[in-house]
Tab-separated table of C-alpha atoms in Angstrom:
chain	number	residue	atom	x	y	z
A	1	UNK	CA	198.103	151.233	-23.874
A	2	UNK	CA	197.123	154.344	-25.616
A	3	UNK	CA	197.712	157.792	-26.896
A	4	UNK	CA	199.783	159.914	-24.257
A	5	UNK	CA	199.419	163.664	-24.711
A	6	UNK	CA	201.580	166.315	-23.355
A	7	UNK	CA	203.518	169.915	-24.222
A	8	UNK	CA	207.291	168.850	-25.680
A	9	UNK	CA	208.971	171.936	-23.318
A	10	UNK	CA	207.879	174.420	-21.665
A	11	UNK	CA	207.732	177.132	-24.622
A	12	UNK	CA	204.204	175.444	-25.312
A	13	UNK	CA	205.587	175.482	-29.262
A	14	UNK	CA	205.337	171.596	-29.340
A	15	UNK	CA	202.929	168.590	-28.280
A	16	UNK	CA	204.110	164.891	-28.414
A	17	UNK	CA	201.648	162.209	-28.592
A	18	UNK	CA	202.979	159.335	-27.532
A	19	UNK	CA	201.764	155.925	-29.005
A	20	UNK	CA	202.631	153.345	-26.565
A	21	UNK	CA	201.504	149.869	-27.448
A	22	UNK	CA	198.102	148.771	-29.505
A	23	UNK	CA	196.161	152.540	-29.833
A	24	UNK	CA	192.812	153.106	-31.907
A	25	UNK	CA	191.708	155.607	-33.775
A	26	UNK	CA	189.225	156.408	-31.866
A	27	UNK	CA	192.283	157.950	-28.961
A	28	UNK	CA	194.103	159.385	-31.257
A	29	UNK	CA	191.222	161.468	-32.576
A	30	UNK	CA	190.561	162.077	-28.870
A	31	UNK	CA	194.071	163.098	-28.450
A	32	UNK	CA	193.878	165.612	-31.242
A	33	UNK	CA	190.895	167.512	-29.515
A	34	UNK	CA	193.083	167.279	-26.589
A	35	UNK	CA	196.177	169.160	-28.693
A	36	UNK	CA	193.056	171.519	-30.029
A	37	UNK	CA	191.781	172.628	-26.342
A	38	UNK	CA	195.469	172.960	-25.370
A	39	UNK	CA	195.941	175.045	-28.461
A	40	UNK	CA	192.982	177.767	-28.078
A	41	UNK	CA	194.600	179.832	-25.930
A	42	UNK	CA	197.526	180.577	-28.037
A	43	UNK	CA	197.996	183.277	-30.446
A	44	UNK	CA	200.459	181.313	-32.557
A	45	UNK	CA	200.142	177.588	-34.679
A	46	UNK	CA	201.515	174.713	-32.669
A	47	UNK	CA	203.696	171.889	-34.052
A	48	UNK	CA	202.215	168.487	-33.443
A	49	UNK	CA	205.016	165.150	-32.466
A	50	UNK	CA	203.525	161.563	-33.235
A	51	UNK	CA	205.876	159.359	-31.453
A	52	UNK	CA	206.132	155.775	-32.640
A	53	UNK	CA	208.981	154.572	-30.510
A	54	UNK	CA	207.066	152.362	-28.619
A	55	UNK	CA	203.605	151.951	-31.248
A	56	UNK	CA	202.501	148.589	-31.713
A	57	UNK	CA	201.294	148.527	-35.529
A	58	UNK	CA	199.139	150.832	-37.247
A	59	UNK	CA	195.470	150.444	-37.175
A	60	UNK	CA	193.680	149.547	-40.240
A	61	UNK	CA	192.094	152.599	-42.428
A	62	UNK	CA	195.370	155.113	-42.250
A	63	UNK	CA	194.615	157.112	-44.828
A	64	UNK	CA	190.983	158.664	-43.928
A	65	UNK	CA	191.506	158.359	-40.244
A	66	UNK	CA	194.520	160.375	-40.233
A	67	UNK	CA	193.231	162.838	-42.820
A	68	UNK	CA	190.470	162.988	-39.371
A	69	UNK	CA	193.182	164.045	-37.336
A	70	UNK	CA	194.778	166.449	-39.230
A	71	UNK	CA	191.557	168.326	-40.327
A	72	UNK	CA	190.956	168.220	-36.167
A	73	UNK	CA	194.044	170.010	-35.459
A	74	UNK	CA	194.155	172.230	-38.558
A	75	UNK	CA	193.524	175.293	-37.456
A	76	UNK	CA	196.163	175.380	-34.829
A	77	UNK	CA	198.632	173.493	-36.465
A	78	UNK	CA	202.274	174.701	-37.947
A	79	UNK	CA	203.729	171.377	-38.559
A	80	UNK	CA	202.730	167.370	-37.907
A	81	UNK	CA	206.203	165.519	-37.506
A	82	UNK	CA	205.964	161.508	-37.411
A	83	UNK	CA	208.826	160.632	-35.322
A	84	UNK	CA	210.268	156.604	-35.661
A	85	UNK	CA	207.526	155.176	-37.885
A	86	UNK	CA	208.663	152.290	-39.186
A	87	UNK	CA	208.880	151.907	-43.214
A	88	UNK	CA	205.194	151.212	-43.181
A	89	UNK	CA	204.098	154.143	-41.347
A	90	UNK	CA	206.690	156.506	-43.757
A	91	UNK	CA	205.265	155.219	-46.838
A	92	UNK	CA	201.351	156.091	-45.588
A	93	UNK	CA	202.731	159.458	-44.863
A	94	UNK	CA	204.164	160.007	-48.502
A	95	UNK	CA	200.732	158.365	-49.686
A	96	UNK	CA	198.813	160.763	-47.484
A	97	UNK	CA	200.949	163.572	-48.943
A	98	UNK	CA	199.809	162.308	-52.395
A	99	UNK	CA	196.276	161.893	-52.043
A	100	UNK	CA	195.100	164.893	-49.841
A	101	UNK	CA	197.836	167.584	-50.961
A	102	UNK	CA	196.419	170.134	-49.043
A	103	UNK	CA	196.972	168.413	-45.955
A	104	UNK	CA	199.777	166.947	-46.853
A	105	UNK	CA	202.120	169.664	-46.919
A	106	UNK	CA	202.104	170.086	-43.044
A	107	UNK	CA	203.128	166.301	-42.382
A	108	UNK	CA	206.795	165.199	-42.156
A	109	UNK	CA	208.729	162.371	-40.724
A	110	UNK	CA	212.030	161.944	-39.354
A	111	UNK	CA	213.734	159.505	-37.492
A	112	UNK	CA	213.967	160.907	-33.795
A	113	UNK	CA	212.614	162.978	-30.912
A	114	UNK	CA	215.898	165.355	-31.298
A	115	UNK	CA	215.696	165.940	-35.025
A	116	UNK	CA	211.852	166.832	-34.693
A	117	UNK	CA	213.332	169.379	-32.479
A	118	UNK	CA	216.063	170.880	-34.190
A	119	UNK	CA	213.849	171.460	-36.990
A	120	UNK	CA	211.186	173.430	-35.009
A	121	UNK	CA	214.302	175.614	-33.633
A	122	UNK	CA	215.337	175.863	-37.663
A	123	UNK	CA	218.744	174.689	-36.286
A	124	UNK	CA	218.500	171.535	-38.604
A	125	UNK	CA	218.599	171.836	-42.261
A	126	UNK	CA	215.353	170.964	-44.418
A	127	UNK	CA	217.304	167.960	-45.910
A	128	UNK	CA	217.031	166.147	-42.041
A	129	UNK	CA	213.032	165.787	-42.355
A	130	UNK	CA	211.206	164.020	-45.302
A	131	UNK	CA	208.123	163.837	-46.911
């Protein structure tokens, strides 16, 4: 299936990537450059959704594959929220946190689409996102 890309609403704040199915590395990486090019025209950090409603499991070698990602979208990024993950995917992104600190601090999870929202809009308290 594959890494879907797209802008969250129209205030261009937000893009979701949607993992649908059995994904690779190798799209989501290609899905970050995506979020980069959609990102260079702005003049403000974007927040990043990973959606893993409908993910089959995670592909093996989490932990420097994802620290790929998030060095891709770096410079554009305000905020990665992992959206759904299932207890496996939430305990790689408190490891991640742990081992690359730096990183880390950008990536949170939560458990749906309208909570990763909320918190962008600072309508939610801090308590409704961990990590």
């Amino acid at each position: 299936m594959g890494v879907l890309v797209g802008w969250d609403d129209e205030t261009k704040r937000s893009i979701r990537l949607n993992l649908e199915g059995l994904w690779t590395w190798d799209e989501l990486e290609r899905a970050a450059l995506e979020c980069v090019d959609l990102a260079k025209s702005l003049d403000y950090r974007i927040n990043v959704i990973v959606n893993f409603t409908h993910s089959g499991p995670l592909p093996l070698g989490v932990i420097p594959r994802s620290r790929k990602v998030i060095v891709l979208l770096m410079p554009h990024l305000e905020l990665l929220i992992v959206v759904n993950g299932d207890a496996f995917v939430n305990l790689m992104a408190v490891v991640f946190q742990h081992v690359h600190p730096g990183l880390g601090e950008v990536v949170r999870t939560t458990t749906s689409l309208e909570k990763a929202r909320l918190f962008f809009c600072r309508e939610a308290p801090s308590t409704d996102l961990r990590v």
